Short mmCIF file of C-alpha atoms in Angstrom, two decimals:
data_model
loop_
_atom_site.label_atom_id
_atom_site.label_comp_id
_atom_site.label_asym_id
_atom_site.label_seq_id
_atom_site.Cartn_x
_atom_site.Cartn_y
_atom_site.Cartn_z
CA MET A 1471 43.55 -24.98 -76.19
CA LYS A 1472 46.39 -22.68 -78.07
CA ILE A 1473 48.20 -22.37 -74.88
CA LEU A 1474 47.91 -25.89 -73.93
CA LEU A 1475 49.57 -26.86 -77.12
CA LEU A 1476 52.33 -24.58 -76.76
CA CYS A 1477 52.84 -25.57 -73.08
CA ILE A 1478 53.00 -29.10 -74.64
CA ALA A 1479 55.55 -28.30 -77.41
CA LEU A 1480 57.86 -26.13 -75.04
CA LEU A 1481 57.94 -29.24 -72.63
CA SER A 1482 58.82 -31.52 -75.39
CA CYS A 1483 61.82 -29.31 -76.61
CA VAL A 1484 63.24 -29.17 -73.04
CA ALA A 1485 62.85 -32.89 -72.76
CA CYS A 1486 64.65 -33.34 -76.10
CA SER A 1487 67.47 -30.94 -75.13
CA VAL A 1488 67.81 -32.82 -71.68
CA THR A 1489 68.25 -36.23 -73.42
CA ALA A 1490 69.75 -35.35 -76.51
CA THR A 1491 73.49 -37.05 -76.79
CA HIS A 1492 76.35 -35.10 -77.91
CA PRO A 1493 77.18 -36.53 -81.62
CA ASP A 1494 80.12 -38.41 -80.80
CA GLU A 1495 78.83 -40.23 -77.72
CA VAL A 1496 79.61 -43.59 -78.02
CA THR A 1497 76.26 -45.38 -76.94
CA TYR A 1498 76.96 -48.99 -77.30
CA LEU A 1499 80.14 -51.35 -78.09
CA PRO A 1500 80.22 -54.82 -79.62
CA GLY A 1501 81.17 -57.14 -77.05
CA LEU A 1502 80.46 -55.21 -73.97
CA ASP A 1503 78.05 -56.87 -71.78
CA PHE A 1504 78.48 -54.95 -68.58
CA PRO A 1505 77.28 -51.17 -67.87
CA LEU A 1506 79.68 -48.50 -67.49
CA ASN A 1507 79.73 -45.88 -65.12
CA TYR A 1508 81.23 -43.01 -67.19
CA LYS A 1509 80.41 -41.66 -70.72
CA HIS A 1510 82.72 -41.95 -73.55
CA TYR A 1511 83.06 -40.22 -77.12
CA SER A 1512 84.54 -41.00 -80.48
CA GLY A 1513 85.02 -38.98 -83.31
CA TYR A 1514 87.31 -36.48 -85.17
CA LEU A 1515 89.13 -33.50 -84.73
CA ASN A 1516 90.18 -31.12 -87.33
CA THR A 1517 93.65 -30.06 -87.78
CA THR A 1518 95.56 -28.28 -90.97
CA LYS A 1519 93.50 -28.60 -94.23
CA GLY A 1520 92.30 -32.00 -94.94
CA ARG A 1521 93.97 -33.93 -92.12
CA TYR A 1522 91.75 -35.47 -89.48
CA LEU A 1523 92.82 -36.84 -86.15
CA HIS A 1524 90.65 -39.37 -84.64
CA TYR A 1525 90.29 -39.28 -80.74
CA TRP A 1526 88.75 -41.47 -78.18
CA PHE A 1527 87.81 -39.66 -75.11
CA VAL A 1528 86.49 -41.22 -71.68
CA GLU A 1529 85.21 -39.12 -68.73
CA SER A 1530 86.49 -39.78 -65.39
CA GLN A 1531 84.76 -42.47 -63.36
CA ARG A 1532 85.15 -40.10 -60.33
CA SER A 1533 84.12 -36.58 -60.98
CA PRO A 1534 84.36 -35.61 -64.59
CA SER A 1535 83.71 -31.85 -64.07
CA LYS A 1536 86.40 -31.53 -61.19
CA ASP A 1537 88.81 -34.02 -62.21
CA PRO A 1538 91.90 -33.31 -64.56
CA LEU A 1539 91.73 -33.81 -68.30
CA LEU A 1540 94.69 -35.98 -69.20
CA LEU A 1541 95.88 -36.24 -73.08
CA TRP A 1542 97.68 -39.60 -73.77
CA LEU A 1543 100.00 -39.86 -76.53
CA ASN A 1544 101.75 -43.15 -77.74
CA GLY A 1545 104.87 -43.06 -79.71
CA GLY A 1546 106.51 -44.73 -82.62
CA PRO A 1547 106.54 -42.09 -84.04
CA GLY A 1548 103.47 -43.64 -86.06
CA CYS A 1549 101.96 -45.78 -83.16
CA SER A 1550 98.17 -45.53 -81.92
CA SER A 1551 97.16 -44.26 -78.63
CA LEU A 1552 94.48 -47.00 -79.04
CA ASP A 1553 97.01 -49.45 -77.93
CA GLY A 1554 97.38 -47.53 -74.83
CA PHE A 1555 93.53 -47.16 -74.43
CA PHE A 1556 93.11 -50.99 -74.60
CA THR A 1557 96.59 -52.42 -73.33
CA GLU A 1558 97.88 -50.05 -70.67
CA LEU A 1559 95.73 -47.36 -69.19
CA GLY A 1560 92.44 -47.26 -70.44
CA PRO A 1561 89.27 -48.47 -69.12
CA LEU A 1562 88.51 -51.61 -71.54
CA ARG A 1563 90.27 -54.51 -72.57
CA VAL A 1564 89.84 -57.21 -75.41
CA THR A 1565 89.71 -60.74 -74.95
CA ASP A 1566 92.51 -62.87 -76.72
CA ASP A 1567 90.01 -64.12 -79.27
CA GLY A 1568 89.21 -60.46 -79.94
CA LYS A 1569 85.42 -60.86 -79.10
CA LYS A 1570 84.53 -59.48 -75.80
CA LEU A 1571 85.54 -56.45 -74.13
CA TYR A 1572 86.35 -56.46 -70.13
CA ASN A 1573 86.84 -53.96 -67.39
CA ASN A 1574 90.60 -52.67 -66.50
CA THR A 1575 90.59 -52.18 -62.54
CA TYR A 1576 93.64 -49.77 -62.85
CA ALA A 1577 92.18 -47.44 -65.53
CA TRP A 1578 93.28 -43.98 -65.22
CA ASN A 1579 89.91 -42.54 -65.82
CA THR A 1580 89.56 -43.77 -62.44
CA VAL A 1581 91.06 -40.52 -61.43
CA ALA A 1582 91.14 -38.43 -64.61
CA ASN A 1583 89.42 -37.91 -67.70
CA VAL A 1584 91.49 -39.19 -70.49
CA LEU A 1585 91.79 -38.20 -74.17
CA PHE A 1586 93.41 -40.85 -76.43
CA LEU A 1587 94.48 -39.16 -79.39
CA GLU A 1588 96.04 -41.08 -82.84
CA THR A 1589 98.62 -38.91 -84.25
CA PRO A 1590 99.97 -38.19 -86.72
CA ALA A 1591 97.45 -38.24 -89.39
CA GLY A 1592 97.69 -41.89 -91.02
CA VAL A 1593 97.93 -43.44 -87.49
CA GLY A 1594 95.11 -45.79 -86.72
CA PHE A 1595 91.83 -44.38 -87.73
CA SER A 1596 93.31 -40.76 -88.50
CA TYR A 1597 93.65 -39.80 -91.96
CA ALA A 1598 94.41 -37.16 -94.55
CA ASP A 1599 92.43 -36.57 -97.73
CA ASN A 1600 95.33 -36.85 -99.78
CA GLU A 1601 96.97 -39.98 -98.04
CA ASP A 1602 100.16 -37.87 -98.05
CA TYR A 1603 101.93 -38.69 -94.41
CA ALA A 1604 104.98 -37.33 -94.93
CA THR A 1605 105.53 -35.19 -91.68
CA ASN A 1606 107.91 -34.12 -88.93
CA ASP A 1607 108.25 -33.14 -85.20
CA ASP A 1608 106.92 -29.62 -85.42
CA ALA A 1609 104.06 -30.41 -88.00
CA THR A 1610 103.03 -33.31 -85.50
CA SER A 1611 103.04 -30.70 -82.69
CA TYR A 1612 101.18 -27.99 -84.68
CA GLU A 1613 98.45 -30.69 -85.81
CA ASN A 1614 98.20 -31.71 -82.06
CA TYR A 1615 97.86 -28.22 -81.03
CA ILE A 1616 94.94 -27.37 -83.51
CA ALA A 1617 93.16 -30.43 -82.55
CA LEU A 1618 93.14 -29.57 -78.88
CA GLN A 1619 91.54 -26.52 -80.16
CA HIS A 1620 88.56 -28.28 -81.92
CA PHE A 1621 88.44 -30.92 -78.98
CA PHE A 1622 87.50 -27.82 -76.42
CA GLU A 1623 85.26 -26.38 -79.17
CA LYS A 1624 83.31 -29.94 -79.06
CA PHE A 1625 83.65 -30.32 -75.27
CA PRO A 1626 83.45 -26.61 -73.78
CA GLU A 1627 82.76 -27.65 -70.30
CA PHE A 1628 86.19 -29.10 -69.83
CA LYS A 1629 88.13 -25.99 -70.79
CA LYS A 1630 88.09 -25.15 -67.00
CA ASN A 1631 89.66 -28.41 -66.14
CA ASP A 1632 93.30 -28.79 -65.12
CA PHE A 1633 95.00 -30.12 -68.20
CA TYR A 1634 98.30 -32.54 -68.58
CA ALA A 1635 100.07 -33.65 -71.55
CA THR A 1636 101.37 -37.04 -71.36
CA GLY A 1637 102.58 -40.05 -73.32
CA GLU A 1638 105.50 -42.65 -73.73
CA SER A 1639 108.15 -43.33 -75.75
CA TYR A 1640 108.31 -41.21 -78.86
CA GLY A 1641 105.99 -39.33 -76.78
CA GLY A 1642 109.16 -37.87 -75.33
CA ILE A 1643 109.35 -35.93 -78.50
CA TYR A 1644 105.27 -35.16 -78.85
CA VAL A 1645 104.78 -34.10 -75.41
CA PRO A 1646 107.22 -31.33 -74.85
CA THR A 1647 106.99 -30.15 -78.28
CA LEU A 1648 103.27 -29.80 -77.71
CA ALA A 1649 103.57 -28.45 -74.35
CA VAL A 1650 105.67 -25.60 -75.11
CA ARG A 1651 103.20 -24.47 -77.96
CA ILE A 1652 100.44 -24.62 -75.53
CA LEU A 1653 102.55 -22.63 -73.06
CA THR A 1654 103.49 -19.99 -75.53
CA GLY A 1655 100.43 -19.76 -78.02
CA PRO A 1656 97.39 -18.12 -78.03
CA ALA A 1657 94.94 -21.07 -77.14
CA LYS A 1658 93.29 -21.07 -73.83
CA ILE A 1659 94.17 -24.24 -72.45
CA ASN A 1660 94.56 -24.94 -68.94
CA LEU A 1661 98.05 -26.50 -68.58
CA LYS A 1662 98.97 -27.39 -65.49
CA GLY A 1663 101.98 -30.04 -66.32
CA PHE A 1664 103.44 -32.82 -68.40
CA ALA A 1665 104.23 -36.60 -67.85
CA ILE A 1666 106.69 -38.72 -69.98
CA GLY A 1667 106.80 -42.50 -69.54
CA ASN A 1668 110.04 -44.29 -71.20
CA GLY A 1669 110.68 -41.06 -73.01
CA TYR A 1670 113.11 -40.93 -76.04
CA LEU A 1671 114.27 -37.50 -74.69
CA ASP A 1672 118.17 -37.56 -75.68
CA VAL A 1673 119.35 -39.60 -78.67
CA ASP A 1674 122.88 -39.49 -77.30
CA MET A 1675 122.52 -40.15 -73.71
CA LEU A 1676 119.87 -43.35 -74.66
CA SER A 1677 122.67 -44.74 -77.26
CA ASN A 1678 125.37 -44.24 -74.52
CA SER A 1679 123.80 -45.81 -71.86
CA VAL A 1680 121.73 -48.50 -73.57
CA VAL A 1681 125.57 -50.10 -73.61
CA PHE A 1682 126.08 -50.08 -70.17
CA PHE A 1683 122.70 -51.13 -69.37
CA ALA A 1684 123.22 -54.01 -71.81
CA TYR A 1685 126.53 -55.12 -70.08
CA PHE A 1686 125.46 -54.89 -66.61
CA HIS A 1687 122.37 -57.08 -67.29
CA GLY A 1688 124.61 -59.84 -68.69
CA LEU A 1689 123.46 -59.04 -72.25
CA ILE A 1690 127.07 -58.49 -73.89
CA HIS A 1691 129.94 -60.66 -73.62
CA PRO A 1692 132.81 -59.63 -71.50
CA LYS A 1693 135.11 -59.83 -74.47
CA LEU A 1694 133.10 -57.31 -76.43
CA TRP A 1695 132.66 -54.73 -73.44
CA ARG A 1696 136.40 -54.96 -73.25
CA ASN A 1697 136.61 -54.20 -77.12
CA LEU A 1698 133.69 -51.70 -76.90
CA THR A 1699 135.40 -49.74 -73.80
CA ARG A 1700 138.92 -50.08 -75.52
CA TYR A 1701 137.75 -48.38 -78.91
CA CYS A 1702 135.07 -46.39 -77.61
CA CYS A 1703 135.92 -45.30 -73.98
CA GLU A 1704 139.71 -44.57 -74.52
CA GLY A 1705 140.21 -47.67 -72.22
CA THR A 1706 138.32 -46.55 -69.19
CA ALA A 1707 134.34 -47.20 -69.01
CA SER A 1708 132.53 -44.40 -67.84
CA ARG A 1709 129.68 -41.95 -68.78
CA GLU A 1710 132.12 -39.14 -69.54
CA THR A 1711 134.90 -40.99 -71.27
CA CYS A 1712 132.63 -43.55 -73.32
CA ASN A 1713 131.07 -42.09 -76.64
CA PHE A 1714 129.15 -45.01 -77.91
CA ALA A 1715 126.83 -43.24 -79.80
CA GLY A 1716 129.36 -41.67 -81.99
CA ASN A 1717 131.75 -44.26 -82.35
CA ILE A 1718 129.80 -47.46 -82.96
CA SER A 1719 129.31 -46.82 -86.60
CA LYS A 1720 133.14 -45.74 -87.07
CA ASN A 1721 135.80 -47.33 -84.95
CA CYS A 1722 133.95 -49.69 -82.36
CA ASN A 1723 133.27 -51.47 -85.65
CA ASN A 1724 136.86 -52.56 -85.38
CA THR A 1725 135.58 -54.91 -82.64
CA ASP A 1726 134.24 -57.25 -85.50
CA HIS A 1727 131.17 -57.53 -83.31
CA SER A 1728 127.50 -56.17 -83.77
CA LEU A 1729 125.86 -54.58 -81.19
CA THR A 1730 122.13 -54.90 -81.74
CA TYR A 1731 118.99 -55.51 -79.66
CA ASP A 1732 115.70 -56.61 -80.82
CA PRO A 1733 112.77 -54.32 -80.47
CA ILE A 1734 109.99 -54.37 -78.27
CA CYS A 1735 107.78 -57.61 -79.00
CA LEU A 1736 104.10 -56.36 -78.97
CA ASP A 1737 101.04 -58.39 -80.05
CA SER A 1738 98.02 -56.18 -81.07
CA SER A 1739 96.20 -58.90 -82.95
CA ASN A 1740 93.31 -59.42 -80.41
CA VAL A 1741 92.72 -55.49 -80.70
CA ARG A 1742 93.13 -55.37 -84.31
CA ARG A 1743 90.63 -58.02 -84.66
CA TRP A 1744 87.98 -56.31 -82.37
CA LEU A 1745 88.61 -52.58 -83.78
CA ASN A 1746 88.06 -53.70 -87.46
CA GLN A 1747 84.79 -55.00 -87.03
CA PRO A 1748 82.19 -53.19 -89.24
CA ALA A 1749 80.18 -53.01 -86.10
CA VAL A 1750 82.79 -51.57 -83.98
CA LEU A 1751 83.69 -49.13 -86.62
CA LYS A 1752 80.00 -47.95 -86.76
CA ALA A 1753 79.84 -47.63 -83.00
CA LEU A 1754 83.02 -45.41 -82.85
CA HIS A 1755 81.89 -43.24 -85.72
CA ILE A 1756 84.61 -44.26 -88.38
CA PRO A 1757 83.88 -43.60 -91.87
CA SER A 1758 83.90 -46.32 -94.40
CA HIS A 1759 86.64 -44.93 -96.56
CA VAL A 1760 89.27 -45.03 -93.51
CA GLN A 1761 91.91 -47.56 -93.48
CA ASP A 1762 91.78 -50.42 -91.35
CA TRP A 1763 93.49 -49.80 -87.81
CA ASP A 1764 96.76 -51.29 -87.14
CA MET A 1765 99.11 -50.62 -83.96
CA CYS A 1766 101.75 -48.87 -85.67
CA SER A 1767 101.58 -47.22 -89.53
CA ARG A 1768 104.39 -48.33 -91.77
CA ALA A 1769 103.21 -45.23 -94.02
CA VAL A 1770 104.05 -42.77 -91.35
CA GLU A 1771 106.78 -44.35 -89.79
CA LYS A 1772 108.75 -44.37 -93.65
CA ARG A 1773 108.25 -40.51 -93.98
CA TYR A 1774 108.24 -39.42 -90.36
CA TYR A 1775 111.51 -37.05 -89.98
CA GLN A 1776 113.00 -36.52 -86.61
CA GLN A 1777 113.95 -33.09 -86.21
CA TYR A 1778 115.32 -32.85 -82.53
CA ASN A 1779 117.98 -35.04 -80.91
CA THR A 1780 117.14 -33.77 -77.31
CA MET A 1781 114.21 -32.21 -75.42
CA LYS A 1782 116.79 -30.65 -72.87
CA PRO A 1783 115.46 -26.84 -74.26
CA GLN A 1784 111.72 -27.75 -74.39
CA ILE A 1785 111.95 -29.23 -70.68
CA LEU A 1786 113.91 -26.66 -69.47
CA GLN A 1787 111.66 -23.88 -70.94
CA LEU A 1788 108.50 -25.55 -69.48
CA ILE A 1789 109.78 -25.97 -66.13
CA ASN A 1790 111.63 -22.65 -65.89
CA SER A 1791 108.12 -20.97 -66.65
CA GLY A 1792 107.36 -21.48 -62.93
CA LYS A 1793 103.57 -22.27 -64.17
CA LEU A 1794 104.21 -26.09 -64.39
CA ARG A 1795 105.19 -29.63 -63.17
CA GLY A 1796 106.75 -32.44 -64.77
CA LEU A 1797 107.22 -35.98 -64.40
CA ILE A 1798 109.59 -38.31 -66.13
CA TYR A 1799 108.95 -41.98 -65.53
CA ASN A 1800 110.72 -45.14 -66.68
CA GLY A 1801 110.55 -48.93 -66.16
CA ASP A 1802 113.75 -50.20 -64.80
CA VAL A 1803 114.13 -53.03 -67.07
CA ASP A 1804 113.22 -51.38 -70.42
CA MET A 1805 115.94 -51.49 -72.68
CA SER A 1806 114.49 -49.57 -75.58
CA CYS A 1807 114.39 -46.27 -73.74
CA ASN A 1808 116.28 -47.12 -70.71
CA PHE A 1809 116.22 -45.56 -67.20
CA LEU A 1810 119.64 -44.83 -67.26
CA GLY A 1811 119.59 -42.64 -70.20
CA ASP A 1812 116.71 -40.65 -68.90
CA THR A 1813 118.24 -40.61 -65.37
CA TRP A 1814 121.35 -38.85 -66.75
CA PHE A 1815 118.96 -36.78 -68.84
CA SER A 1816 116.90 -35.55 -65.82
CA TYR A 1817 120.12 -34.75 -63.63
CA ASP A 1818 121.78 -32.69 -66.73
CA LEU A 1819 119.00 -30.41 -66.72
CA GLY A 1820 120.70 -28.80 -63.85
CA LEU A 1821 117.58 -28.30 -61.49
CA LYS A 1822 117.78 -27.97 -58.01
CA VAL A 1823 117.32 -31.32 -56.16
CA ILE A 1824 114.80 -31.52 -53.57
CA LYS A 1825 114.71 -34.83 -52.37
CA GLU A 1826 117.41 -37.31 -53.62
CA TYR A 1827 117.08 -40.88 -54.86
CA SER A 1828 114.65 -42.75 -52.34
CA PRO A 1829 112.19 -45.65 -52.49
CA TRP A 1830 108.12 -45.26 -53.15
CA LYS A 1831 105.97 -47.83 -52.44
CA PHE A 1832 102.61 -49.63 -53.59
CA ASN A 1833 100.90 -52.10 -51.32
CA ASN A 1834 103.92 -51.81 -48.91
CA GLN A 1835 106.26 -52.84 -51.44
CA VAL A 1836 109.35 -51.08 -53.05
CA ALA A 1837 107.69 -49.96 -56.35
CA GLY A 1838 110.89 -48.11 -57.79
CA PHE A 1839 112.65 -45.07 -56.76
CA VAL A 1840 112.18 -41.51 -56.98
CA THR A 1841 114.31 -38.10 -57.27
CA GLU A 1842 112.65 -34.77 -56.71
CA PHE A 1843 113.89 -31.77 -58.67
CA ASP A 1844 112.44 -28.38 -58.44
CA LYS A 1845 109.19 -28.73 -60.32
CA LEU A 1846 110.16 -32.06 -61.76
CA THR A 1847 110.02 -35.91 -60.55
CA PHE A 1848 112.20 -38.37 -62.12
CA MET A 1849 111.29 -42.17 -60.89
CA THR A 1850 111.47 -45.53 -61.99
CA VAL A 1851 109.34 -48.05 -61.93
CA LYS A 1852 110.36 -51.61 -60.45
CA GLY A 1853 109.84 -54.68 -62.71
CA SER A 1854 108.56 -52.83 -65.95
CA GLY A 1855 109.32 -52.82 -69.24
CA HIS A 1856 108.59 -50.22 -72.09
CA MET A 1857 104.92 -49.91 -71.16
CA VAL A 1858 104.64 -49.12 -67.69
CA PRO A 1859 100.88 -49.13 -67.05
CA GLN A 1860 100.84 -52.46 -68.82
CA ASP A 1861 103.50 -54.24 -67.01
CA THR A 1862 102.83 -52.61 -63.69
CA PRO A 1863 99.25 -51.37 -63.48
CA GLY A 1864 98.75 -50.84 -59.91
CA PRO A 1865 101.92 -49.05 -59.28
CA ALA A 1866 101.26 -46.62 -62.53
CA LEU A 1867 97.83 -45.85 -61.06
CA LYS A 1868 99.13 -44.95 -57.83
CA MET A 1869 102.02 -42.67 -59.66
CA ILE A 1870 99.71 -40.82 -61.95
CA ASP A 1871 97.16 -40.14 -59.11
CA CYS A 1872 99.66 -38.62 -56.72
CA PHE A 1873 101.33 -36.67 -59.81
CA LEU A 1874 97.79 -35.34 -60.68
CA SER A 1875 96.94 -34.48 -57.15
CA ASN A 1876 100.34 -33.33 -56.35
CA LYS A 1877 100.79 -35.68 -53.40
CA PRO A 1878 103.94 -37.55 -52.15
CA PHE A 1879 105.04 -40.57 -54.07
CA TYR A 1880 106.24 -42.13 -50.66
#
């Protein structure tokens, strides 16, 4: 009898171990009325003392144990990667009324495991105990690096997967600075590459190129263009002669015109309504003391100190390591971080050109143009603005799939 009871107890323990869920696993979501074919998790990663970064991790719909692990970082600085989750590359979308969820056919977790990290502390559901949200580029990259180590403690089974750091906009700072820490640091992370969309990679190049972009898209009056080139370009308009970045606040003001452009217009009200429901907070394991979710954090934005004006040294360090591949891509109608400035940046790295500017296609239509450098690809995405996976989801999925699998884009 004792032996029988012991066997039953052992079998019960085995059954419990098999059915036990990860403490961060999301087992239900309000507004979701269809089954998911992947597991996903939401919780917190420890960084420096008293600072906690919220993450949402979705396993691949294909083969979680074999597919790459991709980290996604939105920019700002101070904007949430859950905006990327719900409006760009994540597997779920929110209806306009903020009540229901529906499927994203072009989700990037159809080809990869994707980790969405809200960074730095103060962004989205991430927080600091002392509510001090002053930070900078180096502090943010360090926090992200520590958070990744905690992620792999929570999910050790993914340590062996190929890892890629990716992001967009100010992710052009976040991604390279983090990737350098991973490359040179002691943590054992299987880094294979990085991808940056519409990246804030070089302040001067983006500032100079945006004036050319605006004029040749018909956004600047010819008279203003003549005055700008007169005062800022020594009378001849070219990349080499124009110094809009250094002169707009000085001599260019002699034109008696103001050169401004509107920021990106985004509406995340539906996502905000859905995420801030008490039932959703409970499902995502968000503590009650955490601030309401918003797409961008004014508290972080106001106190964020930008330390770098260019990512050229970091990108070259990553590429010259010989261990990594990189992708820089731009929507060709984005004015905020325009393709022309990032084109200049890519060519100025001085890398060997393997294949010159060539078209790539999606569904037999030209989807943009690609330049292949040694270990680095630069590509444009036709008709897309600042958020490529949102504006052109099909081409964006093909792009990231080809990059991760190291297959031709053409």
